[in-house]
Short mmCIF file of C-alpha atoms (C1' of nucleotides) in Angstrom, two decimals:
data_model
loop_
_atom_site.label_atom_id
_atom_site.label_comp_id
_atom_site.label_asym_id
_atom_site.label_seq_id
_atom_site.Cartn_x
_atom_site.Cartn_y
_atom_site.Cartn_z
CA MET A 1 0.00 0.00 0.00
CA GLY A 2 1.11 3.49 -0.78
CA ARG A 3 3.98 4.46 -2.96
CA SER A 4 7.57 4.31 -1.91
CA PRO A 5 9.27 7.69 -1.81
CA CYS A 6 11.01 8.59 -5.03
CA CYS A 7 14.27 9.19 -3.16
CA ASP A 8 14.39 5.51 -2.21
CA LYS A 9 15.76 4.82 -5.68
CA MET A 10 19.33 3.66 -5.47
CA GLY A 11 22.03 6.21 -6.05
CA LEU A 12 20.01 9.34 -5.45
CA LYS A 13 21.65 11.86 -3.21
CA LYS A 14 19.98 13.21 -0.10
CA GLY A 15 20.80 15.90 2.42
CA PRO A 16 22.17 19.40 2.05
CA TRP A 17 22.69 20.79 -1.41
CA SER A 18 26.16 21.72 -2.58
CA PRO A 19 26.80 25.01 -4.41
CA GLU A 20 27.52 23.00 -7.57
CA GLU A 21 24.13 21.30 -7.38
CA ASP A 22 22.44 24.63 -6.79
CA GLU A 23 24.13 26.05 -9.82
CA LYS A 24 23.09 23.12 -12.01
CA LEU A 25 19.49 23.39 -10.90
CA LEU A 26 19.39 27.16 -11.26
CA ASP A 27 20.99 27.07 -14.71
CA TYR A 28 18.64 24.40 -15.95
CA ILE A 29 15.47 26.10 -14.74
CA GLN A 30 16.55 29.49 -16.00
CA GLN A 31 17.14 28.02 -19.45
CA HIS A 32 14.30 25.54 -19.74
CA GLY A 33 11.86 26.12 -16.92
CA HIS A 34 11.28 23.27 -14.51
CA GLY A 35 8.83 21.32 -16.68
CA SER A 36 8.25 17.89 -15.20
CA TRP A 37 9.99 17.73 -11.86
CA ARG A 38 10.37 14.01 -12.15
CA ALA A 39 12.24 14.33 -15.43
CA LEU A 40 14.26 17.36 -14.40
CA PRO A 41 17.11 15.75 -12.40
CA SER A 42 18.43 13.60 -15.23
CA LYS A 43 18.10 16.44 -17.75
CA ALA A 44 19.89 18.83 -15.39
CA GLY A 45 22.58 16.30 -14.51
CA LEU A 46 21.55 16.01 -10.88
CA GLU A 47 21.53 12.84 -8.83
CA ARG A 48 18.50 13.94 -6.88
CA CYS A 49 14.85 13.05 -6.99
CA GLY A 50 12.44 15.52 -8.58
CA LYS A 51 10.80 16.23 -5.29
CA SER A 52 14.07 17.28 -3.72
CA CYS A 53 14.74 19.58 -6.70
CA ARG A 54 11.31 21.15 -6.46
CA LEU A 55 11.75 21.80 -2.75
CA ARG A 56 15.19 23.29 -3.21
CA TRP A 57 13.88 25.56 -5.93
CA THR A 58 10.68 26.72 -4.20
CA ASN A 59 12.22 27.23 -0.78
CA TYR A 60 15.65 28.50 -1.59
CA LEU A 61 16.74 29.13 -5.16
CA ARG A 62 13.68 30.88 -6.58
CA PRO A 63 14.78 34.44 -7.38
CA ASP A 64 11.60 36.05 -6.09
CA ILE A 65 11.86 34.99 -2.47
CA LYS A 66 12.80 37.16 0.43
CA ARG A 67 14.81 35.56 3.19
CA GLY A 68 15.72 36.58 6.69
CA HIS A 69 14.24 39.21 9.03
CA ILE A 70 10.48 38.97 9.36
CA SER A 71 8.98 42.38 10.07
CA LEU A 72 6.48 43.19 12.81
CA GLN A 73 3.81 43.65 10.20
CA GLU A 74 4.56 40.25 8.73
CA GLU A 75 4.46 38.72 12.21
CA GLN A 76 1.10 40.31 12.85
CA THR A 77 -0.22 39.00 9.57
CA ILE A 78 1.01 35.50 10.34
CA ILE A 79 -0.66 35.50 13.75
CA GLN A 80 -3.93 36.83 12.44
CA LEU A 81 -4.03 34.45 9.52
CA HIS A 82 -3.03 31.52 11.69
CA ALA A 83 -5.89 32.35 14.04
CA LEU A 84 -8.22 32.28 11.07
CA LEU A 85 -6.74 29.48 8.99
CA GLY A 86 -4.77 27.26 11.35
CA ASN A 87 -1.68 25.48 10.05
CA ARG A 88 -2.42 26.17 6.42
CA TRP A 89 1.02 27.43 5.72
CA SER A 90 0.78 27.67 1.98
CA THR A 91 -2.39 29.77 2.22
CA ILE A 92 -0.79 31.98 4.84
CA ALA A 93 2.34 32.29 2.69
CA SER A 94 0.26 33.39 -0.27
CA HIS A 95 -0.60 36.55 1.67
CA LEU A 96 3.01 37.30 2.52
CA PRO A 97 4.76 38.24 -0.71
CA GLN A 98 8.10 36.56 -1.28
CA ARG A 99 7.87 34.35 1.79
CA THR A 100 7.72 30.57 1.52
CA ASP A 101 5.39 28.33 3.44
CA ASN A 102 8.39 26.53 4.89
CA GLU A 103 9.87 29.73 6.22
CA ILE A 104 6.60 30.81 7.78
CA LYS A 105 6.07 27.39 9.29
CA ASN A 106 9.56 27.44 10.77
CA TYR A 107 9.10 30.96 12.07
CA TRP A 108 5.84 30.01 13.67
CA ASN A 109 7.28 26.94 15.33
CA THR A 110 10.45 28.59 16.55
CA HIS A 111 9.25 32.07 17.50
CA LEU A 112 5.57 32.88 17.42
CA LYS A 113 4.28 29.68 18.97
CA LYS A 114 6.58 30.07 21.94
CA ARG A 115 5.67 33.70 22.34
CA LEU A 116 1.96 32.90 22.47
CA ILE A 117 2.60 30.18 25.04
CA LYS A 118 4.51 32.70 27.15
CA MET A 119 1.54 35.04 26.88
CA GLY A 120 -0.72 32.31 28.20
CA ILE A 121 -2.38 31.69 24.84
CA ASP A 122 -2.80 28.24 23.42
CA PRO A 123 -1.04 28.45 20.03
CA THR A 124 -3.30 25.81 18.52
CA THR A 125 -6.65 27.27 19.44
CA HIS A 126 -5.49 30.85 20.05
CA ARG A 127 -7.52 30.66 23.19
CA PRO A 128 -6.28 32.03 26.48
CA ASN A 129 -5.35 29.03 28.58
CA ASN A 130 -7.65 29.93 31.48
CA LEU A 131 -10.62 29.92 29.08
CA ALA A 132 -10.02 26.28 28.37
CA LEU A 133 -10.84 25.45 31.96
CA THR A 134 -14.16 27.25 31.94
CA CYS A 135 -15.25 26.10 28.53
CA GLY A 136 -18.63 24.49 28.45
CA GLU A 137 -20.03 21.70 26.39
CA PRO A 138 -18.12 20.05 23.57
CA LYS A 139 -20.74 21.04 21.00
CA ASP A 140 -19.96 24.68 21.67
CA SER A 141 -16.26 24.27 21.61
CA ALA A 142 -15.80 24.75 17.87
CA ASN A 143 -17.61 28.05 17.84
CA LEU A 144 -15.97 29.24 21.01
CA SER A 145 -12.67 28.22 19.55
CA HIS A 146 -13.27 30.33 16.45
CA LEU A 147 -14.16 33.28 18.60
CA ALA A 148 -11.14 32.77 20.78
CA GLN A 149 -8.94 32.55 17.71
CA TRP A 150 -10.24 35.85 16.54
CA GLU A 151 -9.99 37.37 19.96
CA SER A 152 -6.41 36.42 20.61
CA ALA A 153 -5.34 37.60 17.17
CA ARG A 154 -7.16 40.85 17.84
CA LEU A 155 -5.54 41.21 21.24
CA GLU A 156 -2.15 40.52 19.75
CA ALA A 157 -2.69 43.12 17.07
CA GLU A 158 -3.99 45.61 19.60
CA ALA A 159 -1.04 44.99 21.87
CA ARG A 160 1.29 45.87 19.04
CA LEU A 161 -0.65 48.96 18.14
CA VAL A 162 -0.65 50.09 21.74
CA HIS A 163 3.07 49.62 21.68
CA ASP A 164 3.43 51.73 18.57
CA THR A 165 0.87 54.45 19.15
CA LYS A 166 -0.79 56.23 21.98
CA PRO A 167 -4.05 54.40 22.59
CA VAL A 168 -7.27 56.26 21.91
CA MET A 169 -9.66 55.67 24.77
CA LEU A 170 -13.25 55.97 23.80
CA ASN A 171 -16.42 56.18 25.73
CA PRO A 172 -18.39 53.31 24.29
CA HIS A 173 -21.46 55.54 24.15
CA HIS A 174 -19.70 58.31 22.25
CA TYR A 175 -17.75 56.52 19.59
CA TYR A 176 -18.67 59.05 16.99
CA GLN A 177 -17.02 62.10 18.48
CA LEU A 178 -13.43 61.09 17.91
CA PRO A 179 -11.41 64.12 16.84
CA SER A 180 -10.44 63.62 13.25
CA THR A 181 -7.01 65.15 13.82
CA THR A 182 -6.14 62.30 16.18
CA LEU A 183 -7.40 59.70 13.79
CA LEU A 184 -5.73 61.13 10.74
CA HIS A 185 -2.31 60.68 12.27
CA HIS A 186 -2.71 56.98 12.76
CA PRO A 187 -1.16 54.94 9.99
CA HIS A 188 -3.44 52.11 11.08
CA PRO A 189 -6.70 52.02 12.97
CA PRO A 190 -5.96 52.74 16.64
CA CYS A 191 -7.57 49.43 17.43
CA LEU A 192 -9.66 46.82 15.76
CA ASP A 193 -12.92 47.55 17.49
CA ILE A 194 -15.45 48.01 14.73
CA PHE A 195 -16.75 51.37 15.86
CA LYS A 196 -13.31 52.77 16.26
CA VAL A 197 -12.29 51.49 12.86
CA LEU A 198 -15.35 53.05 11.34
CA ALA A 199 -14.47 56.33 12.98
CA TRP A 200 -10.95 56.07 11.69
CA THR A 201 -11.87 55.25 8.14
CA ASN A 202 -14.23 58.20 8.08
CA PRO A 203 -12.48 60.85 10.16
CA GLY A 204 -14.53 63.90 10.88
CA GLU A 205 -17.71 62.36 9.61
CA ASP A 206 -20.72 61.35 11.58
CA ILE A 207 -20.43 57.62 11.22
CA SER A 208 -23.99 57.11 12.25
CA THR A 209 -24.64 57.43 8.54
CA VAL A 210 -21.73 55.37 7.31
CA VAL A 211 -22.49 52.46 5.12
CA LEU A 212 -19.64 50.08 4.53
CA ASN A 213 -18.98 49.20 0.90
CA GLY A 214 -21.73 47.74 -1.10
CA GLY A 215 -20.56 44.70 -3.01
CA LEU A 216 -18.15 42.06 -1.95
CA PHE A 217 -15.34 42.57 0.43
CA PRO A 218 -12.72 41.55 1.39
CA PRO A 219 -11.11 40.88 -2.00
CA ALA A 220 -11.81 37.48 -3.42
CA SER A 221 -8.08 36.87 -3.69
CA ILE A 222 -7.84 36.86 0.08
CA LEU A 223 -11.07 35.14 0.89
CA ASN A 224 -11.27 31.39 0.84
CA PHE A 225 -14.93 30.54 0.73
CA SER A 226 -14.37 27.03 1.93
CA ASP A 227 -13.38 28.51 5.27
CA ASN A 228 -16.97 29.38 6.04
CA MET A 229 -16.13 33.01 5.64
CA LEU A 230 -18.30 35.33 3.63
CA PRO A 231 -18.52 39.05 3.23
CA ILE A 232 -21.71 40.84 4.12
CA PRO A 233 -22.75 43.18 1.33
CA THR A 234 -23.95 46.26 3.14
CA LEU A 235 -23.95 47.27 6.73
CA GLY A 236 -25.20 50.52 8.14
CA LEU A 237 -25.10 51.91 11.65
CA CYS A 238 -27.53 54.45 13.00
CA ASN A 239 -27.23 56.38 16.23
CA GLY A 240 -26.51 53.45 18.49
CA ASN A 241 -29.69 51.82 17.36
CA LEU A 242 -28.37 49.40 14.83
CA SER A 243 -29.93 48.79 11.54
CA ILE A 244 -28.85 46.90 8.53
CA THR A 245 -29.85 46.78 4.94
CA ASP A 246 -29.75 44.15 2.29
CA ILE A 247 -29.18 41.23 4.56
CA ASN A 248 -32.60 39.72 4.63
CA SER A 249 -31.68 37.08 2.15
CA GLU A 250 -29.55 34.06 1.68
CA TYR A 251 -26.31 34.41 -0.22
CA SER A 252 -25.20 32.01 -2.84
CA ILE A 253 -21.57 31.93 -3.85
CA ASN A 254 -19.89 29.11 -5.71
CA ASP A 255 -23.04 27.04 -5.25
CA ALA A 256 -22.69 27.11 -1.49
CA ARG A 257 -25.85 28.38 0.13
CA ILE A 258 -25.42 30.57 3.14
CA ASP A 259 -27.89 31.33 5.84
CA PRO A 260 -26.60 34.34 7.77
CA PHE A 261 -29.23 33.83 10.42
CA ASP A 262 -28.54 30.22 11.21
CA PRO A 263 -29.44 29.96 14.91
CA THR A 264 -26.89 27.23 15.55
CA TYR A 265 -24.10 29.77 15.62
CA VAL A 266 -23.07 30.44 19.20
CA ALA A 267 -21.55 33.78 20.10
CA ASP A 268 -19.55 34.72 23.11
CA SER A 269 -19.85 38.14 24.73
CA SER A 270 -16.16 38.12 25.67
CA SER A 271 -15.31 38.63 22.01
CA PHE A 272 -16.63 42.14 21.84
CA PRO A 273 -17.03 43.37 25.37
CA SER A 274 -17.60 47.04 24.63
CA PHE A 275 -19.97 46.34 21.83
CA MET A 276 -21.90 43.84 23.89
CA GLU A 277 -22.06 46.38 26.66
CA ASP A 278 -23.81 48.72 24.28
CA LEU A 279 -26.17 46.05 23.23
CA THR A 280 -26.98 45.23 26.79
CA ASP A 281 -28.15 48.79 27.23
CA LEU A 282 -30.40 48.43 24.25
CA GLN A 283 -31.98 45.23 25.39
CA PRO A 284 -34.59 44.05 25.56
CA SER A 285 -37.37 46.44 24.65
CA SER A 286 -35.59 48.91 22.44
CA ILE A 287 -34.15 46.41 20.01
CA SER A 288 -36.13 45.99 16.84
CA ALA A 289 -36.23 42.85 14.78
CA ALA A 290 -33.82 44.40 12.30
CA ASP A 291 -31.47 45.37 15.09
CA ASN A 292 -31.56 41.83 16.35
CA VAL A 293 -30.51 40.62 12.98
CA CYS A 294 -27.69 43.12 12.95
CA TRP A 295 -26.68 42.02 16.40
CA GLU A 296 -26.41 38.47 15.24
CA LEU A 297 -24.21 39.52 12.37
CA MET A 298 -22.05 41.69 14.52
CA ARG A 299 -21.45 38.74 16.77
CA ARG A 300 -19.94 36.93 13.86
CA ILE A 301 -17.37 39.50 12.97
CA ARG A 302 -14.07 37.73 12.65
CA PHE A 303 -11.57 40.06 11.16
CA ILE A 304 -11.36 43.74 10.46
CA THR A 305 -8.84 45.68 8.50
CA ARG A 306 -8.89 49.28 7.38
CA GLU A 307 -11.36 48.68 4.63
CA THR A 308 -12.79 45.27 5.20
CA LEU A 309 -14.94 43.52 7.66
CA TRP A 310 -15.13 39.76 7.68
CA ILE A 311 -18.00 37.91 9.18
CA GLN A 312 -18.26 34.24 9.88
CA VAL A 313 -21.43 32.58 8.78
CA PRO A 314 -22.25 28.89 8.58
CA MET A 315 -22.25 27.13 5.23
CA LEU A 316 -25.30 25.15 4.22
CA SER A 317 -24.43 22.13 2.14
"C1'" DA B 1 37.76 26.84 27.39
"C1'" DA B 2 34.86 23.02 27.14
"C1'" DA B 3 30.62 20.68 27.53
"C1'" DA B 4 25.76 20.73 27.51
"C1'" DA B 5 21.55 22.61 26.20
"C1'" DA B 6 18.78 25.23 23.31
"C1'" DT B 7 17.63 27.02 19.00
"C1'" DC B 8 17.29 27.26 14.14
"C1'" DC B 9 16.02 25.85 9.66
"C1'" DA B 10 16.84 23.10 5.36
"C1'" DA B 11 15.33 19.04 3.91
"C1'" DC B 12 12.88 14.73 4.09
"C1'" DC B 13 8.71 11.79 4.64
"C1'" DG B 14 4.24 10.38 3.95
"C1'" DC B 15 -0.29 11.61 2.94
"C1'" DC B 16 -3.55 13.98 0.06
"C1'" DT B 17 -5.63 15.86 -4.12
"C1'" DC B 18 -5.85 16.43 -8.83
"C1'" DC B 19 -5.32 14.82 -13.35
"C1'" DT B 20 -4.87 11.56 -17.06
"C1'" DC B 21 -5.69 7.35 -19.20
"C1'" DG C 1 -15.17 4.37 -12.16
"C1'" DG C 2 -10.71 3.52 -10.61
"C1'" DA C 3 -5.71 2.93 -10.89
"C1'" DG C 4 -1.56 5.23 -10.97
"C1'" DG C 5 1.47 9.24 -11.57
"C1'" DA C 6 2.76 13.98 -10.37
"C1'" DG C 7 2.79 17.77 -7.58
"C1'" DG C 8 1.59 20.04 -3.27
"C1'" DC C 9 1.22 20.30 1.61
"C1'" DG C 10 2.07 19.92 6.57
"C1'" DG C 11 4.58 17.40 10.16
"C1'" DT C 12 8.87 16.14 11.58
"C1'" DT C 13 13.80 15.36 11.77
"C1'" DG C 14 18.56 15.99 12.45
"C1'" DG C 15 22.73 18.51 11.70
"C1'" DA C 16 24.66 23.10 12.30
"C1'" DT C 17 24.96 26.97 15.02
"C1'" DT C 18 24.39 29.71 19.08
"C1'" DT C 19 23.78 30.33 23.90
"C1'" DT C 20 24.20 28.94 28.53
"C1'" DT C 21 26.37 26.60 32.25
#
DNA sequence: AAAAAATCCAACCGCCTCCTC
DNA sequence: GGAGGAGGCGGTTGGATTTTT
């Protein structure tokens, strides 16, 4: 059962590559392209298996890769994407130009993982370790885990931003009066709280009237629909009473039917404490049916950048 | 200065998916 | 439909290097 590894063939070299081998491989690919990896070694005069050649090329010799120092921004991206995607290194690498999946995987295992552990965060679930002890029933664990992943990535990002910039403290009931001069000087949103991001992206404006992009966001190139992630077309906020437009429908993308109001989704108030605090004030009598719907959607927010807002919704098969 | 421990990272292994026949 | 090949992916290893004792 199974195939034996191609390197098991007699006479094929293994282990570190010599400069001469590198040169042969580089010369061959530059002249002919790699073509069939299996056929390449003999054509290039290498006593290696095709797999070994491919790995050497993609992880080391390729001219378009960047090696060495990983910036803070790259670190932040890795943590956030890992919280969302798990150990899908190639997908994560595709969002970090010129970095290889192997390099990111190594960096995660040797640096970031340890750092999260030191911070008391489980690097697998991105959940604070003490949460694991209070976690409830197994059926809720997946959803709680998703929320925790988001939350720890958010906290990590916030921690960095706090490090880099003076934090902007906001009264949760007066999000909309942020001075635009403060906001304009931030190269990034002062934090990832949705209201604050809204205020930042629209400095000086009354965001009670802001409507986030119509159409699809984030960009399809970033979004992997199989991850149960979908953009919400239009979201509006009004004076603390929340309302939303164009959501009273199911979405259909790539034949996957989505029900944004699926009641099986379990939210956790710890994910968005200030927002939930606001909602608590609104409950129960002042919340309209539409607001309730919005509330449900807001609970599913997973990831926010300057211009995008990602929301997790369940897929219907 | 030497030994031990820790860290790093290139490379390998085996499984999986996709494609062709 | 399914067998087999090729490439891709993630987990893991082990030798080299660095740090600590």
